[in-house]
Coordinates of C-alpha atoms and ligand atoms in Angstrom, one line a residue:
X1223 CA -2.2 88.2 -61.5
X1224 CA -1.2 85.8 -58.5
X1225 CA 1.8 86.5 -56.8
X1226 CA 4.5 84.1 -56.8
X1227 CA 7.2 83.3 -54.4
X1228 CA 10.2 81.1 -54.6
X1229 CA 11.6 80.0 -51.1
X1230 CA 15.4 79.1 -51.2
X1231 CA 16.4 77.0 -47.7
X1232 CA 18.7 73.9 -46.8
X1233 CA 16.2 72.1 -44.8
X1234 CA 12.5 71.8 -45.4
X1235 CA 10.1 69.6 -43.0
X1236 CA 9.1 66.7 -43.6
X1237 CA 11.8 66.1 -46.4
X1238 CA 15.0 66.7 -44.2
X1239 CA 15.4 68.9 -41.6
X1240 CA 17.6 69.6 -38.2
X1241 CA 15.8 72.1 -36.4
X1242 CA 13.4 75.2 -36.4
X1243 CA 14.6 76.5 -39.9
X1244 CA 12.9 73.2 -41.5
X1245 CA 9.9 73.5 -39.4
X1246 CA 9.3 77.0 -40.6
X1247 CA 10.3 75.9 -44.2
X1248 CA 7.5 73.4 -43.7
X1249 CA 4.8 75.3 -42.6
X1250 CA 5.2 79.1 -43.6
X1251 CA 4.5 78.2 -47.4
X1252 CA 1.7 75.9 -47.2
X1253 CA 0.1 79.4 -45.0
X1254 CA 0.7 81.3 -48.1
X1255 CA -0.2 78.9 -50.4
X1256 CA -4.0 78.8 -48.4
X1257 CA -4.0 82.6 -48.7
X1258 CA -3.9 82.4 -52.4
X1259 CA 0.0 82.8 -53.0
X1260 CA 1.8 80.7 -55.6
X1261 CA 4.5 79.5 -53.4
X1262 CA 7.2 76.8 -54.5
X1263 CA 10.3 75.7 -52.3
X1264 CA 13.9 74.3 -53.1
X1265 CA 16.1 72.7 -51.5
X1266 CA 18.8 69.9 -52.0
X1267 CA 18.0 66.3 -52.9
X1268 CA 20.0 65.0 -49.4
X1269 CA 20.3 61.3 -49.1
X1270 CA 18.2 61.6 -46.0
X1271 CA 14.9 62.8 -48.1
X1272 CA 13.3 59.6 -47.8
X1273 CA 12.3 57.0 -50.6
X1274 CA 8.6 57.5 -49.6
X1275 CA 8.9 60.9 -50.9
X1276 CA 11.2 59.8 -54.0
X1277 CA 8.7 57.7 -55.0
X1278 CA 6.5 60.7 -55.6
X1279 CA 8.8 62.9 -57.4
X1280 CA 8.8 64.0 -61.1
X1281 CA 12.0 64.7 -62.8
X1282 CA 11.7 68.5 -64.2
X1283 CA 15.1 69.1 -65.7
X1284 CA 18.5 68.4 -66.2
X1285 CA 21.4 70.6 -66.8
X1286 CA 25.0 71.3 -66.4
X1287 CA 25.6 74.1 -63.7
X1288 CA 28.9 76.1 -63.5
X1289 CA 30.3 77.1 -60.9
X1290 CA 33.7 78.9 -61.4
X1291 CA 36.1 76.2 -63.4
X1292 CA 33.8 73.3 -62.1
X1293 CA 31.2 71.8 -64.0
X1294 CA 28.4 69.6 -62.5
X1295 CA 25.4 67.9 -63.1
X1296 CA 22.2 69.1 -61.8
X1297 CA 18.7 67.3 -61.9
X1298 CA 15.5 69.0 -60.4
X1299 CA 12.9 67.2 -59.3
X1300 CA 9.7 68.0 -58.1
X1301 CA 6.5 66.9 -55.7
X1302 CA 3.3 68.8 -55.0
X1303 CA 2.4 68.8 -51.2
X1304 CA -0.8 71.0 -49.5
X1305 CA -0.9 73.3 -52.6
X1306 CA 2.8 74.2 -52.6
X1307 CA 5.4 72.8 -54.9
X1308 CA 9.3 71.4 -53.5
X1309 CA 11.7 71.1 -55.8
X1310 CA 14.8 69.0 -55.4
X1311 CA 18.3 69.9 -56.5
X1312 CA 20.1 66.4 -57.4
X1313 CA 23.8 66.1 -57.4
X1314 CA 25.1 63.5 -55.6
X1315 CA 28.7 64.6 -55.4
X1316 CA 27.4 67.3 -53.3
X1317 CA 24.0 66.2 -51.3
X1318 CA 24.5 61.9 -51.3
X1319 CA 26.1 62.2 -47.9
X1320 CA 25.6 61.7 -44.5
X1321 CA 23.8 64.6 -42.5
X1322 CA 23.0 67.8 -43.8
X1323 CA 25.7 70.2 -42.8
X1324 CA 29.0 70.2 -41.3
X1325 CA 31.1 69.1 -43.8
X1326 CA 34.5 70.7 -44.7
X1327 CA 32.9 71.7 -48.2
X1328 CA 30.0 73.3 -47.2
X1329 CA 31.0 76.8 -48.7
X1330 CA 30.9 74.9 -52.3
X1331 CA 27.9 72.9 -51.8
X1332 CA 25.8 75.8 -50.9
X1333 CA 27.6 78.1 -53.5
X1334 CA 26.7 75.2 -55.9
X1335 CA 23.0 74.8 -54.5
X1336 CA 22.6 78.6 -55.1
X1337 CA 23.8 78.5 -58.6
X1338 CA 21.6 75.5 -59.7
X1339 CA 18.3 77.5 -58.0
X1340 CA 19.0 80.3 -60.3
X1341 CA 20.1 78.5 -63.1
X1342 CA 16.7 75.9 -62.8
X1343 CA 14.2 79.0 -63.5
X1344 CA 14.6 78.6 -67.3
X1345 CA 14.3 74.9 -67.2
X1346 CA 11.6 74.6 -65.4
X1347 CA 10.0 77.8 -66.9
X1348 CA 9.6 79.6 -63.9
X1349 CA 10.5 83.1 -62.7
X1350 CA 9.0 84.0 -59.2
X1351 CA 8.0 87.7 -58.7
X1352 CA 10.3 87.0 -55.2
X1353 CA 13.0 84.8 -54.5
X1354 CA 12.8 84.8 -50.8
X1355 CA 16.1 83.0 -49.5
X1356 CA 16.5 81.8 -45.4
X1357 CA 19.8 81.7 -43.6
X1358 CA 23.5 81.6 -44.6
X1359 CA 23.3 78.3 -47.0
X1360 CA 20.7 80.4 -48.9
X1361 CA 22.1 83.5 -48.9
X1362 CA 24.3 83.4 -52.0
X1363 CA 21.1 83.0 -54.1
X1364 CA 20.5 86.7 -53.3
X1365 CA 24.0 87.8 -53.9
X1366 CA 24.0 85.9 -57.4
X1367 CA 20.4 87.2 -58.4
X1368 CA 21.7 90.5 -58.0
X1369 CA 25.4 90.9 -58.8
X1370 CA 25.5 88.3 -61.6
X1371 CA 21.9 87.7 -63.1
X1372 CA 20.3 91.0 -62.8
X1373 CA 21.3 92.1 -66.2
X1374 CA 19.1 89.4 -68.0
X1375 CA 15.7 90.7 -68.4
X1376 CA 14.4 87.6 -67.2
X1377 CA 15.8 87.9 -63.9
X1378 CA 15.7 91.6 -63.7
X1379 CA 12.4 92.2 -62.3
X1380 CA 12.8 89.4 -59.4
X1381 CA 12.6 91.0 -55.8
X1382 CA 14.8 89.6 -53.2
X1383 CA 14.1 88.9 -49.5
X1384 CA 16.3 87.3 -47.1
X1385 CA 15.1 86.1 -43.7
X1386 CA 17.6 85.5 -40.5
X1387 CA 16.8 82.5 -38.7
X1388 CA 20.0 82.7 -36.6
X1389 CA 22.6 85.0 -36.8
X1390 CA 25.1 83.0 -35.2
X1391 CA 26.0 81.1 -38.3
X1392 CA 27.1 83.3 -41.0
X1393 CA 29.0 81.4 -43.5
X1394 CA 32.2 82.8 -42.9
X1395 CA 35.1 82.2 -45.9
X1396 CA 39.0 83.1 -46.4
X1397 CA 39.3 85.5 -49.5
X1398 CA 41.1 83.2 -51.3
X1399 CA 38.2 81.2 -52.7
X1400 CA 36.0 84.2 -53.5
X1401 CA 36.7 83.5 -57.3
X1402 CA 37.7 79.9 -56.9
X1403 CA 34.6 78.6 -54.8
X1404 CA 32.1 81.1 -55.0
X1405 CA 32.6 82.2 -58.6
X1406 CA 32.8 86.2 -57.6
X1407 CA 34.9 88.3 -59.3
X1408 CA 36.8 91.3 -57.6
X1409 CA 33.9 93.6 -58.2
X1410 CA 31.6 91.5 -56.2
X1411 CA 34.3 91.6 -53.4
X1412 CA 32.9 94.7 -51.6
X1413 CA 29.5 93.0 -51.2
X1414 CA 30.4 90.0 -49.5
X1415 CA 33.5 91.4 -47.6
X1416 CA 33.3 91.7 -44.1
X1417 CA 35.7 92.2 -40.9
X1418 CA 38.5 90.8 -43.3
X1419 CA 36.9 87.8 -44.8
X1420 CA 33.8 86.8 -46.5
X1421 CA 31.0 86.4 -45.2
X1422 CA 27.8 84.8 -47.0
X1423 CA 25.0 86.6 -44.5
X1424 CA 26.3 90.0 -44.8
X1425 CA 26.4 89.4 -48.8
X1426 CA 22.9 88.9 -48.4
X1427 CA 22.0 91.4 -46.1
X1428 CA 23.4 94.1 -48.3
X1429 CA 21.8 92.5 -51.5
X1430 CA 18.5 92.0 -50.3
X1431 CA 15.6 94.5 -50.8
X1432 CA 13.8 93.2 -47.8
X1433 CA 15.6 91.5 -44.6
X1434 CA 13.5 89.7 -41.6
X1435 CA 14.4 88.1 -39.2
X1436 CA 12.0 85.9 -37.0
X1437 CA 10.6 87.9 -34.0
X1438 CA 10.5 91.6 -33.6
X1439 CA 12.7 91.4 -30.4
X1440 CA 15.3 89.8 -32.0
X1441 CA 15.5 92.4 -35.1
X1442 CA 15.8 95.0 -32.2
X1443 CA 18.5 92.8 -30.4
X1444 CA 20.7 92.1 -33.5
X1445 CA 21.3 95.8 -33.8
X1446 CA 23.3 95.6 -30.7
X1447 CA 27.1 93.9 -30.4
X1448 CA 25.6 91.9 -27.8
X1449 CA 23.5 89.6 -29.9
X1450 CA 24.7 90.2 -33.3
X1451 CA 27.8 88.3 -33.5
X1452 CA 29.6 90.9 -35.0
X1453 CA 27.0 92.1 -37.8
X1454 CA 25.5 94.9 -36.0
X1455 CA 27.4 97.8 -38.0
X1456 CA 26.1 96.5 -41.3
X1457 CA 22.4 95.9 -39.7
X1458 CA 22.5 99.5 -38.7
X1459 CA 23.4 100.8 -41.6
X1460 CA 20.4 98.9 -43.1
X1461 CA 18.1 99.2 -40.4
X1462 CA 15.2 100.8 -42.4
X1463 CA 14.8 97.5 -44.4
X1464 CA 14.8 95.4 -41.3
X1465 CA 12.1 93.9 -39.9
X1466 CA 10.5 91.2 -37.4
X1467 CA 7.8 88.8 -38.4
X1468 CA 7.4 85.9 -35.2
X1469 CA 7.1 82.9 -36.7
X1470 CA 4.3 80.3 -36.4
X1471 CA 3.9 76.5 -35.9
X1472 CA 2.0 74.0 -38.2
X1473 CA -1.3 73.7 -36.5
X1474 CA -2.3 70.5 -38.0
X1475 CA 0.8 68.6 -37.2
X1476 CA 0.7 70.0 -33.8
X1477 CA -2.2 69.0 -32.5
X1478 CA -3.0 66.9 -29.3
X1479 CA -6.3 66.2 -30.6
X1480 CA -5.2 64.3 -33.3
X1481 CA -1.8 63.5 -32.9
X1482 CA -1.4 60.0 -33.9
X1483 CA 2.0 59.4 -31.5
X1484 CA -0.1 60.3 -28.4
X1485 CA -1.1 57.5 -26.0
X1486 CA -4.7 59.8 -25.6
X1487 CA -6.1 63.0 -27.3
X1488 CA -6.9 66.2 -25.4
X1489 CA -7.8 69.6 -26.0
X1490 CA -8.4 73.1 -24.0
X1491 CA -11.5 71.9 -22.9
X1492 CA -11.1 68.3 -22.5
X1493 CA -7.9 67.8 -21.4
X1494 CA -8.0 64.6 -19.5
X1495 CA -6.0 62.6 -22.0
X1496 CA -3.0 64.9 -20.9
X1497 CA -3.1 62.8 -17.8
X1498 CA -2.7 59.6 -20.0
X1499 CA 0.1 61.0 -22.0
X1500 CA 1.8 61.4 -18.7
X1501 CA 1.4 58.0 -17.3
X1502 CA 2.3 56.5 -20.6
X1503 CA 5.6 58.2 -20.9
X1504 CA 6.5 57.4 -17.4
X1505 CA 5.6 54.2 -18.0
X1506 CA 7.7 53.7 -21.2
X1507 CA 10.8 55.8 -19.1
X1508 CA 10.3 53.5 -15.9
X1509 CA 9.6 57.0 -14.0
X1510 CA 7.3 56.4 -10.8
X1511 CA 3.6 57.8 -11.9
X1512 CA 2.8 60.0 -9.0
X1513 CA 0.1 62.6 -9.9
X1514 CA 1.1 65.1 -7.3
X1515 CA 4.5 65.3 -9.2
X1516 CA 5.2 67.1 -12.3
X1517 CA 7.1 66.3 -15.4
X1518 CA 9.5 69.1 -16.2
X1519 CA 11.0 68.9 -19.5
X1520 CA 13.7 70.6 -21.8
X1521 CA 13.4 69.7 -25.4
X1522 CA 16.2 71.2 -27.1
X1523 CA 19.7 71.0 -29.5
X1524 CA 22.4 71.1 -26.4
X1525 CA 24.1 74.0 -27.5
X1526 CA 25.1 76.9 -25.2
X1527 CA 23.1 79.1 -26.3
X1528 CA 19.9 77.7 -25.2
X1529 CA 20.7 78.5 -21.5
X1530 CA 22.2 75.1 -20.4
X1531 CA 24.6 76.5 -18.3
X1532 CA 22.1 78.2 -16.1
X1533 CA 20.0 75.4 -16.1
X1534 CA 23.5 73.1 -15.2
X1535 CA 23.7 75.2 -12.2
X1536 CA 19.9 75.6 -11.4
X1537 CA 18.2 72.3 -11.4
X1538 CA 19.6 70.4 -8.3
X1539 CA 17.9 72.8 -6.6
X1540 CA 14.9 72.6 -8.4
X1541 CA 14.6 69.1 -8.3
X1542 CA 14.9 69.2 -4.3
X1543 CA 12.5 72.2 -3.8
X1544 CA 9.9 70.7 -6.2
X1545 CA 10.1 67.0 -6.2
X1546 CA 9.6 66.9 -9.9
X1547 CA 10.9 64.5 -12.3
X1548 CA 13.1 65.9 -15.4
X1549 CA 12.8 64.7 -18.8
X1550 CA 15.8 65.6 -21.4
X1551 CA 15.7 65.2 -24.9
X1552 CA 18.2 66.3 -27.6
X1553 CA 21.8 65.9 -28.6
X1554 CA 24.6 68.5 -29.2
X1555 CA 27.3 69.5 -27.5
X1556 CA 29.5 66.9 -25.7
X1557 CA 29.9 68.4 -22.3
X1558 CA 26.2 68.8 -22.2
X1559 CA 25.3 65.4 -23.2
X1560 CA 27.6 64.2 -20.5
X1561 CA 26.1 66.5 -17.5
X1562 CA 22.8 64.9 -18.6
X1563 CA 23.5 61.4 -18.6
X1564 CA 25.4 62.0 -15.4
X1565 CA 22.2 63.8 -13.7
X1566 CA 20.5 60.4 -14.7
X1567 CA 23.2 58.2 -13.1
X1568 CA 23.4 60.5 -10.1
X1569 CA 19.2 60.4 -9.7
X1570 CA 17.9 57.4 -11.4
X1571 CA 14.5 57.8 -9.9
X1572 CA 14.2 61.3 -11.1
X1573 CA 16.0 62.3 -14.2
X1574 CA 16.0 61.0 -18.0
X1575 CA 18.6 62.1 -20.5
X1576 CA 17.4 60.7 -24.1
X1577 CA 20.1 61.8 -25.7
X1578 CA 18.7 61.9 -29.6
X1579 CA 16.5 63.7 -32.1
X1580 CA 13.3 62.2 -32.5
X1581 CA 10.3 64.4 -33.6
X1582 CA 7.8 61.5 -32.5
X1583 CA 9.5 61.3 -29.2
X1584 CA 9.6 64.8 -28.8
X1585 CA 5.5 65.3 -29.3
X1586 CA 5.0 62.5 -26.7
X1587 CA 6.8 64.5 -24.0
X1588 CA 5.2 67.8 -24.7
X1589 CA 2.2 66.0 -23.9
X1590 CA 3.4 64.5 -21.1
X1591 CA 5.2 67.5 -19.5
X1592 CA 3.7 70.0 -17.2
X1593 CA 6.4 72.5 -16.9
X1594 CA 8.8 73.5 -20.2
X1595 CA 11.9 74.9 -19.5
X1596 CA 13.3 77.4 -22.1
X1597 CA 15.8 79.4 -20.5
X1598 CA 18.0 80.8 -23.7
X1599 CA 20.6 83.2 -24.0
X1600 CA 19.6 84.2 -27.4
X1601 CA 16.7 82.7 -29.3
X1602 CA 15.6 84.5 -32.7
X1603 CA 12.2 83.0 -32.3
X1604 CA 11.8 79.8 -30.7
X1605 CA 9.0 77.2 -31.6
X1606 CA 9.1 74.7 -28.6
X1607 CA 7.6 77.2 -26.1
X1608 CA 4.4 77.8 -28.6
X1609 CA 4.8 73.6 -29.1
X1610 CA 4.5 73.2 -25.5
X1611 CA 2.0 76.0 -24.8
X1612 CA -0.3 73.8 -27.5
X1613 CA 0.1 70.9 -25.7
X1614 CA -0.7 72.1 -22.3
X1615 CA 3.1 72.4 -20.7
X1616 CA 3.6 75.6 -18.9
X1617 CA 6.6 77.7 -20.2
X1618 CA 9.4 78.7 -18.2
X1619 CA 11.5 81.0 -20.7
X1620 CA 14.0 83.9 -20.2
X1621 CA 13.1 87.0 -22.0
X1622 CA 14.9 87.3 -25.0
X1623 CA 14.1 87.1 -28.9
X1624 CA 10.9 85.3 -29.8
X1625 CA 10.2 84.2 -26.4
X1626 CA 9.9 87.5 -25.2
X1627 CA 7.2 88.3 -27.9
X1628 CA 5.4 84.9 -27.4
X1629 CA 5.5 84.4 -23.9
X1630 CA 3.9 87.1 -21.6
X1631 CA 4.6 86.7 -17.6
X1632 CA 1.8 85.4 -15.6
X1633 CA 0.1 87.1 -13.2
X1634 CA -2.8 87.4 -11.3
X1635 CA -5.1 90.6 -10.8
X1636 CA -7.0 91.9 -7.4
X1637 CA -10.4 89.6 -8.5
X1638 CA -7.9 86.6 -9.3
X1639 CA -8.2 86.9 -13.0
X1640 CA -5.0 85.3 -14.6
X1641 CA -3.1 87.2 -17.2
X1642 CA -0.2 86.0 -19.3
X1643 CA 0.7 82.8 -20.3
X1644 CA 3.8 81.4 -18.7
X1645 CA 6.6 82.1 -16.5
X1646 CA 9.4 84.3 -17.2
X1647 CA 12.4 86.1 -16.6
X1648 CA 15.0 89.1 -17.6
X1649 CA 18.6 88.3 -16.2
X1650 CA 20.5 85.2 -17.6
X1651 CA 21.0 84.0 -14.0
X1652 CA 20.5 80.4 -12.4
X1653 CA 18.6 82.1 -9.4
X1654 CA 15.9 83.6 -11.7
X1655 CA 15.4 80.3 -13.6
X1656 CA 15.3 78.5 -10.5
X1657 CA 12.8 81.0 -8.5
X1658 CA 10.4 81.2 -11.6
X1659 CA 10.6 77.2 -12.3
X1660 CA 9.6 76.8 -8.7
X1661 CA 6.8 79.4 -9.3
X1662 CA 5.2 77.7 -12.0
X1663 CA 5.7 74.5 -9.9
X1664 CA 3.6 76.0 -7.3
X1665 CA 0.9 77.3 -9.4
X1666 CA 0.4 73.7 -11.1
X1667 CA 0.2 71.9 -7.8
X1668 CA -2.6 74.2 -7.1
X1669 CA -5.6 72.2 -9.2
X1670 CA -8.0 74.8 -9.8
X1671 CA -5.3 77.5 -10.9
X1672 CA -3.9 74.8 -13.3
X1673 CA -7.0 74.0 -14.9
X1674 CA -7.4 77.5 -15.6
X1675 CA -4.2 78.4 -16.5
X1676 CA -3.8 75.3 -18.7
X1677 CA -6.8 75.5 -20.3
X1678 CA -5.4 79.3 -20.9
X1679 CA -1.9 78.7 -22.8
X1680 CA -3.6 75.7 -24.9
X1681 CA -5.6 78.6 -26.4
X1682 CA -3.3 81.3 -27.3
X1683 CA -3.0 81.5 -31.3
X1684 CA 0.4 80.2 -32.4
X1685 CA -0.7 79.4 -35.8
X1686 CA 0.6 81.0 -38.9
X1687 CA -2.6 82.9 -39.6
X1688 CA -1.4 86.5 -38.6
X1689 CA 2.2 85.9 -39.4
X1690 CA 1.6 85.1 -43.0
X1691 CA -0.6 88.2 -43.6
X1692 CA 2.6 89.8 -42.7
X1693 CA 4.9 88.4 -45.1
X1694 CA 2.4 88.8 -48.0
X1695 CA 2.1 92.6 -46.8
X1696 CA 6.0 92.8 -46.9
X1697 CA 5.7 90.8 -50.6
X1698 CA 3.1 93.5 -51.6
X1699 CA 5.1 96.4 -50.6
X1700 CA 8.1 95.1 -52.4
X1701 CA 6.0 94.8 -55.6
Ligands
GLC702 C1 16.4 78.9 -35.5 C2 16.5 79.7 -34.8 C3 15.0 79.8 -33.7 C4 14.0 79.8 -34.6 C5 14.1 78.8 -36.1 C6 13.0 79.1 -36.9 O1 16.6 77.8 -35.4 O2 17.6 79.7 -33.4 O3 14.9 80.5 -32.4 O4 12.7 79.5 -34.3 O5 15.2 79.2 -36.8 O6 13.0 80.4 -37.1

């Protein structure tokens, strides 16, 4: 019989997303479905889900969900796309709000969501072989499945997988809402208890039969105090069920040969279009179009773990030394937004700070970029370095998490053959970032080498092909 998997997560591209989690939940299911797996995905029906998709949805069920003393309406809608079925949990009180998370009652909202996911199964007549939950917002689905539903024979056979996309966000709450909001009893207390509070991610690690994270290096890193944000004790205890599987990117969507927003298409062998993309972006941003000057870019959430402190320290020196232009796209912490806006004011001929999240614009920038900086302090996987490579932008990354697993350092052997697919450094220092960025720029300025290297990085395989097989092997092991 065909295996069936239910993905549970808080954001899914293209319906509603804020970052990498949405990318993965929007592309891994398609890759699994292409290999013959019955994959379904469930997410909340936020206001952000557009009319275009709502118009295609079909109502599957409607029932009352109980969360402690609360009784809440639950509607389930569905939609088919590329052999994957997507379910949407409808409740306007919880999800008809601006934005996805960051609300005062997120704990309750996702407790409701996880309850609704388990309650919907008999209503839609589907009990998956595996429930695969992602990040803290979905953690309770794994906890509830084991603690509250496993006595019910319809649920008893469902295997439980939990994936950590970022260990920094764990879902921590005070104990006094254990029963009242999370509808857990004193007997469940030990399962979610960690460091004197409720920790939903810890609960899922405890209750899952397999825990994965999004690169092998990160799987190793989170066993240490430095990277685990406090969870290393529990991860070490369960080390035998923890593994790392590197993410891929959606090769149909991120394709400079077909991407509809680019000024001109290009491919590894026919790269001329990249120059046209650079010129077009410069024209839009009112930057000088000089082919001897590279464009360096940063496309990122402006959060501290993205390494922005060392960027701030190194960037003036880099611009002075290389003569490059800098384009920044992203929003986030005020201090970084202000830093980049001030840098643009200081160097209006060289710097553009675009303080926004815009996927179409991001791809036009990738296409226009020569050197892509990603010096993260920590990075579970990172997708931007892969997208940058596919768009022919040379990555400069710090050797951490998925950055270390996907970008290997450039070097030349005695015969002049090139190895690696980017510029990397180990220490979290402005000096190393400066030095590697200047080195990448020097390679770019050498026309012959640039040609060979850009072609090489564009052909590295960052598709889901290999990793989808690893998930299938994991599912098979559990079944
Ligand atoms: C999170 C991580 C990022 C990863 C993404 C998808 O956003 O911070 O490194 O690529 O999840 O797994």
